[in-house]
mmCIF file of C-alpha atoms in Angstrom:
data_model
loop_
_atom_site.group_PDB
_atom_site.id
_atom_site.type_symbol
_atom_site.label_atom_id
_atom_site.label_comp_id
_atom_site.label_asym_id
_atom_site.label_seq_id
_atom_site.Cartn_x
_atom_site.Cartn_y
_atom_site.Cartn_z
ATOM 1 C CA UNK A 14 0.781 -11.887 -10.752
ATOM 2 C CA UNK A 15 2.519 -9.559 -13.465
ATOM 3 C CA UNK A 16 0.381 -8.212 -15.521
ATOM 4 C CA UNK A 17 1.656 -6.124 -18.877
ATOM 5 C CA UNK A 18 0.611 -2.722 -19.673
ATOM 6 C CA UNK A 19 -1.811 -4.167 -22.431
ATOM 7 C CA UNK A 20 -3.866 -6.426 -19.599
ATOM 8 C CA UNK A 21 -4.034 -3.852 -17.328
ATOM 9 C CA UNK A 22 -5.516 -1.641 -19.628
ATOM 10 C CA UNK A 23 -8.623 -4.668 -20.603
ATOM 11 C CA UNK A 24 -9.025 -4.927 -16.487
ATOM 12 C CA UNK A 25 -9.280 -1.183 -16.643
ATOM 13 C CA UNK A 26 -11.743 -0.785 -19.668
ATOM 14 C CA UNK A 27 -11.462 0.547 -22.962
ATOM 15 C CA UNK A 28 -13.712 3.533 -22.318
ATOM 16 C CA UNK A 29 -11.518 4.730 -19.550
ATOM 17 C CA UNK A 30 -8.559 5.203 -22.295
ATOM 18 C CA UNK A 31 -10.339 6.931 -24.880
ATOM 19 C CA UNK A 32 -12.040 10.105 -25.388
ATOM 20 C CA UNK A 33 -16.040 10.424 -24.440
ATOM 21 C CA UNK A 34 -18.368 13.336 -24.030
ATOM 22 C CA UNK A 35 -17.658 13.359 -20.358
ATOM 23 C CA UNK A 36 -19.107 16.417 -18.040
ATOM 24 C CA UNK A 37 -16.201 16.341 -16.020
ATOM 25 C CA UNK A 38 -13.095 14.604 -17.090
ATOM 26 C CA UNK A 39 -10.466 13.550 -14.484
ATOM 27 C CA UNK A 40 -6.370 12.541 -14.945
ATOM 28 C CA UNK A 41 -5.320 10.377 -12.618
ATOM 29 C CA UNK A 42 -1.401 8.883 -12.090
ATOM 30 C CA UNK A 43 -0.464 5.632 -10.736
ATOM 31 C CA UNK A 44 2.476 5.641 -8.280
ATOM 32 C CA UNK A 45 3.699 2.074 -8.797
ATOM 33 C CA UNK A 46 4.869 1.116 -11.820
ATOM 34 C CA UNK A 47 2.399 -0.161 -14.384
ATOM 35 C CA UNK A 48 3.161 -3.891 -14.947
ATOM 36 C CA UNK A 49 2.401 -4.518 -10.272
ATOM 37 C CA UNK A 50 -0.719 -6.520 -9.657
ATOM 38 C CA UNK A 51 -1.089 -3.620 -6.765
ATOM 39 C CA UNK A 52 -2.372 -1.233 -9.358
ATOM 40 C CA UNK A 53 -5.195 -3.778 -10.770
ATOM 41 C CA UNK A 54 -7.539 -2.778 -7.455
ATOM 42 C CA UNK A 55 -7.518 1.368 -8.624
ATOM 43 C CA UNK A 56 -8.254 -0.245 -12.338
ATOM 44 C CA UNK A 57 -11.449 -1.785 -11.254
ATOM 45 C CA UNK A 58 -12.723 1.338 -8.792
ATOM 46 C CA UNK A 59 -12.243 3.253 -12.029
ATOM 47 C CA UNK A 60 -13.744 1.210 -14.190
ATOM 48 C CA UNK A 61 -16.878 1.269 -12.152
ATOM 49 C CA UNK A 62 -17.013 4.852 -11.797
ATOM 50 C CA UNK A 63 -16.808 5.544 -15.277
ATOM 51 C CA UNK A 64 -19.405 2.971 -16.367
ATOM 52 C CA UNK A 65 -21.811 4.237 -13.499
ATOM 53 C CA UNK A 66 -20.879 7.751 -14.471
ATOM 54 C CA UNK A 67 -21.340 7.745 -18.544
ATOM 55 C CA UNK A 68 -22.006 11.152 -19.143
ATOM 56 C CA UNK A 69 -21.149 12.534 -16.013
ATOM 57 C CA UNK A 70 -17.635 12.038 -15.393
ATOM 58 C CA UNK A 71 -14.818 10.399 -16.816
ATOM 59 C CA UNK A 72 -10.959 9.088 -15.466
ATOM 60 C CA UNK A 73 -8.008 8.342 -17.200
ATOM 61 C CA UNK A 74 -5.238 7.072 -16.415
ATOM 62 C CA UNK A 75 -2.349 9.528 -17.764
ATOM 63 C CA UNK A 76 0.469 7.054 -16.741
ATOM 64 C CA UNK A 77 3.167 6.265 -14.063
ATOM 65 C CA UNK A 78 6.353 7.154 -12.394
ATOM 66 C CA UNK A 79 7.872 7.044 -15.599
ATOM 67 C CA UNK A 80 5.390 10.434 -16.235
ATOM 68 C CA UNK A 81 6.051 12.432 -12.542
ATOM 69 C CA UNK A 82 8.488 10.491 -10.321
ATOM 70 C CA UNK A 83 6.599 8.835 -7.146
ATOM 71 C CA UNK A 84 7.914 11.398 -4.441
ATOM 72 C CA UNK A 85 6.026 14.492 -6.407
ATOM 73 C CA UNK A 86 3.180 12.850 -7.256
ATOM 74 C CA UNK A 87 1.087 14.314 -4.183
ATOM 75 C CA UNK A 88 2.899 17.599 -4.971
ATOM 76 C CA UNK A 89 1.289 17.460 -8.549
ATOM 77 C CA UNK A 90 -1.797 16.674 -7.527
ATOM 78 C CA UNK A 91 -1.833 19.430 -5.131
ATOM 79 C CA UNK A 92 -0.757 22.352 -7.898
ATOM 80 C CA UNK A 93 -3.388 20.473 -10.422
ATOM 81 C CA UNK A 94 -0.579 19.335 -12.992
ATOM 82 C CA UNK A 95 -2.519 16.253 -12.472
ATOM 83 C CA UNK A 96 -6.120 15.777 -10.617
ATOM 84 C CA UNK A 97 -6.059 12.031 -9.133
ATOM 85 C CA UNK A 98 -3.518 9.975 -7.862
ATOM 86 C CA UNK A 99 -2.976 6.139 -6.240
ATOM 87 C CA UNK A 100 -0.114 4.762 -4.788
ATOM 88 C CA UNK A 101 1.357 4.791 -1.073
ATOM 89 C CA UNK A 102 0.498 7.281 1.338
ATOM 90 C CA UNK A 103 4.319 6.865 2.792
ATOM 91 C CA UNK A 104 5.787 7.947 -0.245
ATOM 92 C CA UNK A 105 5.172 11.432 1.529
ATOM 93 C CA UNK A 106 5.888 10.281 4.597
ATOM 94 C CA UNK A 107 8.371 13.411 5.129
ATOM 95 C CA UNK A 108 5.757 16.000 4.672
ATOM 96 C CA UNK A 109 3.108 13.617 6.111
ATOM 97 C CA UNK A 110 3.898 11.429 9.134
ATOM 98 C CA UNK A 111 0.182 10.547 9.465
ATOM 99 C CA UNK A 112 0.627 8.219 6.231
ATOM 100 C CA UNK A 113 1.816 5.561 9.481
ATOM 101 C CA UNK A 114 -1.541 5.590 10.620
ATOM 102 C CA UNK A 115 -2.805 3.383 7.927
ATOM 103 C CA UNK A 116 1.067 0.977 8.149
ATOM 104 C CA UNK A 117 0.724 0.631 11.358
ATOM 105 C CA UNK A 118 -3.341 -0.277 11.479
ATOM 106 C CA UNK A 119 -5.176 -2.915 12.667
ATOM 107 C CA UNK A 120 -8.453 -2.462 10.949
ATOM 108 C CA UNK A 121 -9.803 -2.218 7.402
ATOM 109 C CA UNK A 122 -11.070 1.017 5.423
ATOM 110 C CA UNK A 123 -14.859 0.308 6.358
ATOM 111 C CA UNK A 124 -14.058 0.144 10.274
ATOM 112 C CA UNK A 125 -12.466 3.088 9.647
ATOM 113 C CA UNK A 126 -15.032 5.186 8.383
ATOM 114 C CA UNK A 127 -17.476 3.949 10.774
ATOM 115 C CA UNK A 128 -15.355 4.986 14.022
ATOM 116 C CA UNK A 129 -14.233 8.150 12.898
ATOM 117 C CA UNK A 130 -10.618 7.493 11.735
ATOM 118 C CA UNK A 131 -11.480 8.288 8.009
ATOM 119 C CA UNK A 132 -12.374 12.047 9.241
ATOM 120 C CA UNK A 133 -9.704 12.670 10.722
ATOM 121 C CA UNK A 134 -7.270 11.375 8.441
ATOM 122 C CA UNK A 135 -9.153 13.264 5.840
ATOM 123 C CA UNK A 136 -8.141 16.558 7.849
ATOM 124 C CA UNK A 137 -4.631 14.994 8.023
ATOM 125 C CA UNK A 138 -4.185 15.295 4.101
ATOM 126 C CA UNK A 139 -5.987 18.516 3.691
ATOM 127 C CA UNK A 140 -3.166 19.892 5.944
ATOM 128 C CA UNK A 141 -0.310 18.135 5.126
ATOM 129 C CA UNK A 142 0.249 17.544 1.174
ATOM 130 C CA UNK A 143 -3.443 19.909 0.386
ATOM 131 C CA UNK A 144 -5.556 17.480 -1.399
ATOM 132 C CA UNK A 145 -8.160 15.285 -0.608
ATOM 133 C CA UNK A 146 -8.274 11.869 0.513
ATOM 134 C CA UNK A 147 -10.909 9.581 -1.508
ATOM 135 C CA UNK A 148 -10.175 6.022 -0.668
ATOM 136 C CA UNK A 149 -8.099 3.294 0.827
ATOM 137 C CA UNK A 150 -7.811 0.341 -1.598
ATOM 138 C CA UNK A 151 -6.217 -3.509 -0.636
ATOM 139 C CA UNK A 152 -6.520 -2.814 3.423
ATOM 140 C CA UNK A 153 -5.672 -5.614 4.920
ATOM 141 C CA UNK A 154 -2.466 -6.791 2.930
ATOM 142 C CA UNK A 155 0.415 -7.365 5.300
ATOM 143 C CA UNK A 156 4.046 -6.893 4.358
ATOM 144 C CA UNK A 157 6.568 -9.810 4.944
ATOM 145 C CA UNK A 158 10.009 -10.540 5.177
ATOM 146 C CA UNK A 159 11.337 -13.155 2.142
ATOM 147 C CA UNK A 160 15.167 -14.356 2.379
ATOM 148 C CA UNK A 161 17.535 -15.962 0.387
ATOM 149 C CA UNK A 162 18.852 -18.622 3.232
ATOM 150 C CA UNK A 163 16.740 -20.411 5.932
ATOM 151 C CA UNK A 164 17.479 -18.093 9.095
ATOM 152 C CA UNK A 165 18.637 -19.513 11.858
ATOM 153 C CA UNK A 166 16.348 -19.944 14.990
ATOM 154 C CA UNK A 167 16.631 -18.311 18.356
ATOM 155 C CA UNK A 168 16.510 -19.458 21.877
ATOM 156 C CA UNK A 169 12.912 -18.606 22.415
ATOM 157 C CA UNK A 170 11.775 -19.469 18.845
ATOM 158 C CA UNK A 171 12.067 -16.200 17.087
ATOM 159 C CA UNK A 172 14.296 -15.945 13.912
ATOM 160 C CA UNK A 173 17.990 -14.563 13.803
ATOM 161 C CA UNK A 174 18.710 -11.591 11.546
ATOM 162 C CA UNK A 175 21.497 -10.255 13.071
ATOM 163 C CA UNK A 176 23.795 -9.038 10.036
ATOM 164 C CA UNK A 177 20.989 -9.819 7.277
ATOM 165 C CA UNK A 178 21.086 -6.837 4.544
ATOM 166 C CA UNK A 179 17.462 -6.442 3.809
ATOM 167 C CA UNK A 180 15.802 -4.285 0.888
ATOM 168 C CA UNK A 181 13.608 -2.074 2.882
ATOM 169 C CA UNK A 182 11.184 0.859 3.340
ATOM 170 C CA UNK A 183 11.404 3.847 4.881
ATOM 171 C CA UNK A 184 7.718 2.184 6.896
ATOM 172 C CA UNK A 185 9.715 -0.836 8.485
ATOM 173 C CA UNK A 186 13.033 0.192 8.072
ATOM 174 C CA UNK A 187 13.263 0.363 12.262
ATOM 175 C CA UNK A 188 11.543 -2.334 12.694
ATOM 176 C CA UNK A 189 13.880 -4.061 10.315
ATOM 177 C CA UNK A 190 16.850 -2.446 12.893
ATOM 178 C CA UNK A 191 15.251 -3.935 15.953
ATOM 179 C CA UNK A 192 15.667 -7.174 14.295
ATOM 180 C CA UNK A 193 19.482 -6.834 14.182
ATOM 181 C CA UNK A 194 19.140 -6.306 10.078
ATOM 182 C CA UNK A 195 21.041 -3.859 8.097
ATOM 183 C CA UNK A 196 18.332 -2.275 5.906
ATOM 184 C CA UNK A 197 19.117 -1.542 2.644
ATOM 185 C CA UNK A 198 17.723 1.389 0.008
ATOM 186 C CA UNK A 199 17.584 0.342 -3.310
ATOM 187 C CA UNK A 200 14.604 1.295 -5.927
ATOM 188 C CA UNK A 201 12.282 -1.377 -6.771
ATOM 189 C CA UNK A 202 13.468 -1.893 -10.483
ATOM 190 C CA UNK A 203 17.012 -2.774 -8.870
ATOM 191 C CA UNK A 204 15.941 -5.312 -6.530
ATOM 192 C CA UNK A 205 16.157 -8.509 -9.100
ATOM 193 C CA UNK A 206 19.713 -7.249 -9.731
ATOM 194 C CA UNK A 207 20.237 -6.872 -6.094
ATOM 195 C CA UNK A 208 19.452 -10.373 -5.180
ATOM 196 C CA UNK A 209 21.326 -11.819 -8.185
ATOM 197 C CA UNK A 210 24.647 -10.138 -7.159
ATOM 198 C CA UNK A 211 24.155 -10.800 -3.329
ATOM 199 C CA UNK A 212 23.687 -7.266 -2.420
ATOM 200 C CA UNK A 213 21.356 -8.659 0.341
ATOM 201 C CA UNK A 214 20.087 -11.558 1.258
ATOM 202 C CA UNK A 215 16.307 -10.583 1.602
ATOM 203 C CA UNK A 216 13.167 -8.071 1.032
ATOM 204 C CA UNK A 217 10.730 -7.005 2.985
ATOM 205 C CA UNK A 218 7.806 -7.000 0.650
ATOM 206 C CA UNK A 219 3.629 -6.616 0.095
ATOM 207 C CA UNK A 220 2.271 -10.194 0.750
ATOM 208 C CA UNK A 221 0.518 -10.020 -2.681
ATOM 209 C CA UNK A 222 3.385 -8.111 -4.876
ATOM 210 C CA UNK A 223 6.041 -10.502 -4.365
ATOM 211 C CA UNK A 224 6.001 -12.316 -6.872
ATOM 212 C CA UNK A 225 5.333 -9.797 -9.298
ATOM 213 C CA UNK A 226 8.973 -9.182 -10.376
ATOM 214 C CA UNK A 227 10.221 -12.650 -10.478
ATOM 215 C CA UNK A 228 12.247 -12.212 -7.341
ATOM 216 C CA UNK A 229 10.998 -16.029 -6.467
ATOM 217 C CA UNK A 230 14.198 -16.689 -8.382
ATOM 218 C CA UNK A 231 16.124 -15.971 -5.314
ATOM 219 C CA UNK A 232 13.978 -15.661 -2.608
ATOM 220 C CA UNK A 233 13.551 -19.102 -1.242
ATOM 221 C CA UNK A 234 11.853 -18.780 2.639
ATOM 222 C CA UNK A 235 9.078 -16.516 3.650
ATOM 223 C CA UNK A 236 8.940 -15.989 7.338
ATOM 224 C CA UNK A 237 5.600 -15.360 8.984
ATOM 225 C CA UNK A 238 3.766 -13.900 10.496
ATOM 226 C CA UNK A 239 2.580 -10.694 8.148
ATOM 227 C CA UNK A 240 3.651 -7.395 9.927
ATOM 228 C CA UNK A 241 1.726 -4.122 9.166
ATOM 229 C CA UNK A 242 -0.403 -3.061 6.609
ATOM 230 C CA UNK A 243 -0.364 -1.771 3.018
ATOM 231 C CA UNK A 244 -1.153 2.182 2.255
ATOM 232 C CA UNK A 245 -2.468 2.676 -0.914
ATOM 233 C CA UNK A 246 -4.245 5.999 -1.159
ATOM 234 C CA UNK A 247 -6.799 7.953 -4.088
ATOM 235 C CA UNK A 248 -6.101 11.340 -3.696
ATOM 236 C CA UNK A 249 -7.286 14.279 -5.660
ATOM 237 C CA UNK A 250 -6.755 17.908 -6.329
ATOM 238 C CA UNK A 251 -9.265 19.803 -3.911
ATOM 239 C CA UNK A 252 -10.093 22.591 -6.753
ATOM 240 C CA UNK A 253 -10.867 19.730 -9.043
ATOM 241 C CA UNK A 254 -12.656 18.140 -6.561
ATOM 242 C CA UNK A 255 -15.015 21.550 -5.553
ATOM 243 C CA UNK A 256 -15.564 21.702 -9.782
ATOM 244 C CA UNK A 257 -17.198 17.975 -9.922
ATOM 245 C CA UNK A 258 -20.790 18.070 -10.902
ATOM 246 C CA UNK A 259 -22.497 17.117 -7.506
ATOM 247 C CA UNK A 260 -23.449 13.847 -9.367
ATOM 248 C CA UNK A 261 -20.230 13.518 -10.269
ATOM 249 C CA UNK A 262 -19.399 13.546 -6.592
ATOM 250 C CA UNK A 263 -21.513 11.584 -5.270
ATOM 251 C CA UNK A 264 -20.767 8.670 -7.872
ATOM 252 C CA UNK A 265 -16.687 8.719 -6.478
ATOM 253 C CA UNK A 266 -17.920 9.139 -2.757
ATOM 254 C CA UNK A 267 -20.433 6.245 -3.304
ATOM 255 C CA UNK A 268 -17.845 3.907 -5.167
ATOM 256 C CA UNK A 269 -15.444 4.610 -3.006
ATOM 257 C CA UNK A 270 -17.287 3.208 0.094
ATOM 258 C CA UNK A 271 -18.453 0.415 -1.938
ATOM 259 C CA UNK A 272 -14.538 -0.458 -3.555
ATOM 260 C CA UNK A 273 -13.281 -0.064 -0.275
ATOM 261 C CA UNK A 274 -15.130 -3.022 1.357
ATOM 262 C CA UNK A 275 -14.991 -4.740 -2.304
ATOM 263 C CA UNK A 276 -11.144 -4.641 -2.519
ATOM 264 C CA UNK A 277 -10.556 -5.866 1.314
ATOM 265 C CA UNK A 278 -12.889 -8.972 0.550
ATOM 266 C CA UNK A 279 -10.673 -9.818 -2.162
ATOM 267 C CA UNK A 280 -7.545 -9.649 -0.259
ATOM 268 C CA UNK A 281 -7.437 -12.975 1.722
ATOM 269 C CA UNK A 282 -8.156 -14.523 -1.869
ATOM 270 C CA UNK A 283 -5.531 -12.903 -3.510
ATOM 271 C CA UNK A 284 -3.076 -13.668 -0.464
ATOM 272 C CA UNK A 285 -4.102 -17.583 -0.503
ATOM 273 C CA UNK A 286 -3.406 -17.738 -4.486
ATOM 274 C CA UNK A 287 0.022 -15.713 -3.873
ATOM 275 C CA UNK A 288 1.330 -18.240 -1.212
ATOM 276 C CA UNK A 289 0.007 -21.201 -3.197
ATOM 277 C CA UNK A 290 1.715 -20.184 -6.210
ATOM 278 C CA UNK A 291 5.010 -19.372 -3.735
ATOM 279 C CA UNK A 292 4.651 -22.568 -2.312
ATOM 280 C CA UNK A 293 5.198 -24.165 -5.836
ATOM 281 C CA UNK A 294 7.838 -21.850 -6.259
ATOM 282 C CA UNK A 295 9.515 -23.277 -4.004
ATOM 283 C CA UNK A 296 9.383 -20.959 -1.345
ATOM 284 C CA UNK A 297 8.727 -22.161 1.868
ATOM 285 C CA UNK A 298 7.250 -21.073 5.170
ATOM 286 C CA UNK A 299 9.552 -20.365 8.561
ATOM 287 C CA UNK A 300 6.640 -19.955 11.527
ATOM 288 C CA UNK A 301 6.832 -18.056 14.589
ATOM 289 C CA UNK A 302 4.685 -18.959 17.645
ATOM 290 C CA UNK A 303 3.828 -17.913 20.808
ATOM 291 C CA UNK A 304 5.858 -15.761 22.666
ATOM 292 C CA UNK A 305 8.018 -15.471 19.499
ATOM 293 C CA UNK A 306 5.406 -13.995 17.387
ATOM 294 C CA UNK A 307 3.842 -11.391 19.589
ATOM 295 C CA UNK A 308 7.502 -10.014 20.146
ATOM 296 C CA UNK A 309 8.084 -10.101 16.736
ATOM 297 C CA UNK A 310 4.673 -8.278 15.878
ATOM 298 C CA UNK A 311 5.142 -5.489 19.028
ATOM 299 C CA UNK A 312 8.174 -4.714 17.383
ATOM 300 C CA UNK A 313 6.758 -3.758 14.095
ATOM 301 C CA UNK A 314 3.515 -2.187 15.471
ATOM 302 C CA UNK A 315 5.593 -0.588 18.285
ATOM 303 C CA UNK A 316 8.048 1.081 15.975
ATOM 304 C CA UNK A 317 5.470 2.083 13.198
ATOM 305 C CA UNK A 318 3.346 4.129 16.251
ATOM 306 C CA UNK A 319 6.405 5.340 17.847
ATOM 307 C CA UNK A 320 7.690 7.015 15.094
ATOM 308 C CA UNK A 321 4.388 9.013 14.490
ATOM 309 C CA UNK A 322 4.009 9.768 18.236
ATOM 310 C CA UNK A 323 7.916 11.159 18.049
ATOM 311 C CA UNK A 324 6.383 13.359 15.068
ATOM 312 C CA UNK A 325 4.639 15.733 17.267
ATOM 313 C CA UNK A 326 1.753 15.095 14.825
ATOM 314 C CA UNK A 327 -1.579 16.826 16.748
ATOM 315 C CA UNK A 328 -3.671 13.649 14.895
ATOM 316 C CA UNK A 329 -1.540 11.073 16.770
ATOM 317 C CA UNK A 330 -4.035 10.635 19.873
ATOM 318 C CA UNK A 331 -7.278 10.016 17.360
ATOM 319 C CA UNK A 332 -5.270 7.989 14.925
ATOM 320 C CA UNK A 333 -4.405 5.260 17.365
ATOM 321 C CA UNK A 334 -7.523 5.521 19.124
ATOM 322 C CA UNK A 335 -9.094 4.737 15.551
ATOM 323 C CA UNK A 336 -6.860 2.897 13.282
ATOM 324 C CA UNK A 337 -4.875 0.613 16.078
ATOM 325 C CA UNK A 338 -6.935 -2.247 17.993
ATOM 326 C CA UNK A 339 -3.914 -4.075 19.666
ATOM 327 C CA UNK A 340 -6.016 -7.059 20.486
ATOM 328 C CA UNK A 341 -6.055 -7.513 16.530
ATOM 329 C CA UNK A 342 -2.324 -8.497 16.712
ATOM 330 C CA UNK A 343 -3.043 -11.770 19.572
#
């Protein structure tokens, strides 16, 4: 659902947005902008670390893109400008191939801090972008592809996408190119206007954002199954981190476990509601079965791991070994 500035900011907590005696105060950045349901989940884990840690520490929220633009938002966090930040991991995905570790999982946040795959992904950012990684929030939300037209079908029961222009991400956009579709680049505040001049004829898009921008309008089927997963990272500065109180530590480590598992329970909830509400919308469902669906998902797992493999990234081996269970995608 959209949610205004003004909402977000009772989800979040009036204490979190004013001044209080604080032992350790923290500024934190959102990647996405304000308004996206998305940013709701980093609301709440702040909300309880600030009412667990009265007197101890203390986040705010200093704003959004509109503050430091999404691709040097890591960057900033890095050189201190700011000391947290949440958004997607693959908005670095340049500096930090890794980040397709968590699109191209199979498992939640808790599975993978209990196998090992946290660690080294933990390593992963230190080396990369120099900060620390915190938390993975909404695991478990799959991306999907919305169009404009019903596609046609083929042969063996996939769908036909030869020739579709498609707003995509740099995550799928091969996968999207496997399909036959001509992905197209285009910022998320121009998609409406995209779809209401015919620019393309269809999105790929988080399974619980898209209706968030009132691109329902024009988006009338929704084919499924959900492909990959969401990324949506806490990061922090490391000096900032090293300055925390020890309490103050151990209240973000603690609460980050705990969100983690929290915010992945809610997600089959908050997917149900979305395609109820879509439903009404009008927007209905084109199924792929069988044969047709397992193609369909190989070639969005296959071209998510390939790509990091084709990285030369040393952390390729124990990524997939942790984050990727193919039996998952049966």
């Amino acid at each position: 659902m959209l949610l205004g500035v003004t909402a977000l900011a009772g989800v979040f907590g009036s204490g979190a947005l004013t001044s209080a005696m604080a032992a350790d105060k923290i500024r934190a950045i959102v990647a996405l902008p304000l308004p996206i349901s998305d940013n709701v989940d980093f609301f709440e884990y702040i909300k309880l670390i600030n009412e667990r840690g009265k007197g101890i520490v203390e986040i705010e929220v200093v704003g959004g893109p509109e503050v430091i633009p999404q691709d040097q938002q890591a960057d900033a966090v890095r050189r201190g400008i700011v000391d947290m930040r949440y958004g997607p991991a693959t908005h670095n995905l340049g500096a930090m191939p890794e980040a397709d570790a968590f699109v191209g999982s199979t498992i939640t946040a808790a599975e993978a801090r209990d196998n090992g795959g946290f660690d080294v992904m933990r390593d992963a950012f230190r080396k990369r972008l120099g900060v620390e990684f915190l938390a993975l929030l909404k695991s478990g939300v799959e991306f999907r592809i919305y169009v404009t037209q019903e596609p046609a079908r083929t042969e063996d029961g996939g769908v036909d996408l030869a020739g579709y222009r498609l707003r995509s991400m740099p995550v799928y956009r091969a996968f999207f190119e496997s399909l036959g579709a001509v992905p197209i680049s285009v910022p998320i505040a121009d998609v409406y206007t995209g779809l209401e001049r015919n620019t393309f004829e269809g999105l790929g898009a988080a399974a619980t954002a898209v209706l968030d921008f009132s691109w329902e309008n024009y988006l009338k089927y929704q084919i499924e199954p959900g492909f990959l997963q969401t990324d949506l990272v806490v990061l922090m500065n490391p000096d900032k981190w090293e300055k925390l109180s020890p309490e103050a530590r151990q209240i973000i480590e603690e609460t980050s476990i705990e969100y983690e598992k929290t915010s992945n329970e809610n997600v089959a909830a908050a997917i149900t509601d979305v395609d109820r509400r879509a439903a009404e919308l009008g927007i209905r469902k084109v199924t792929l079965e069988g044969e047709a669906r397992q193609k369909f998902l190989d070639a969005a797992y296959g071209a998510t791991w390939d790509r990091l493999k084709a990285s030369g990234s040393e952390f390729h081996d124990a990524l997939r070994a942790t984050y990727f269970r193919p039996e998952k995608l049966q």
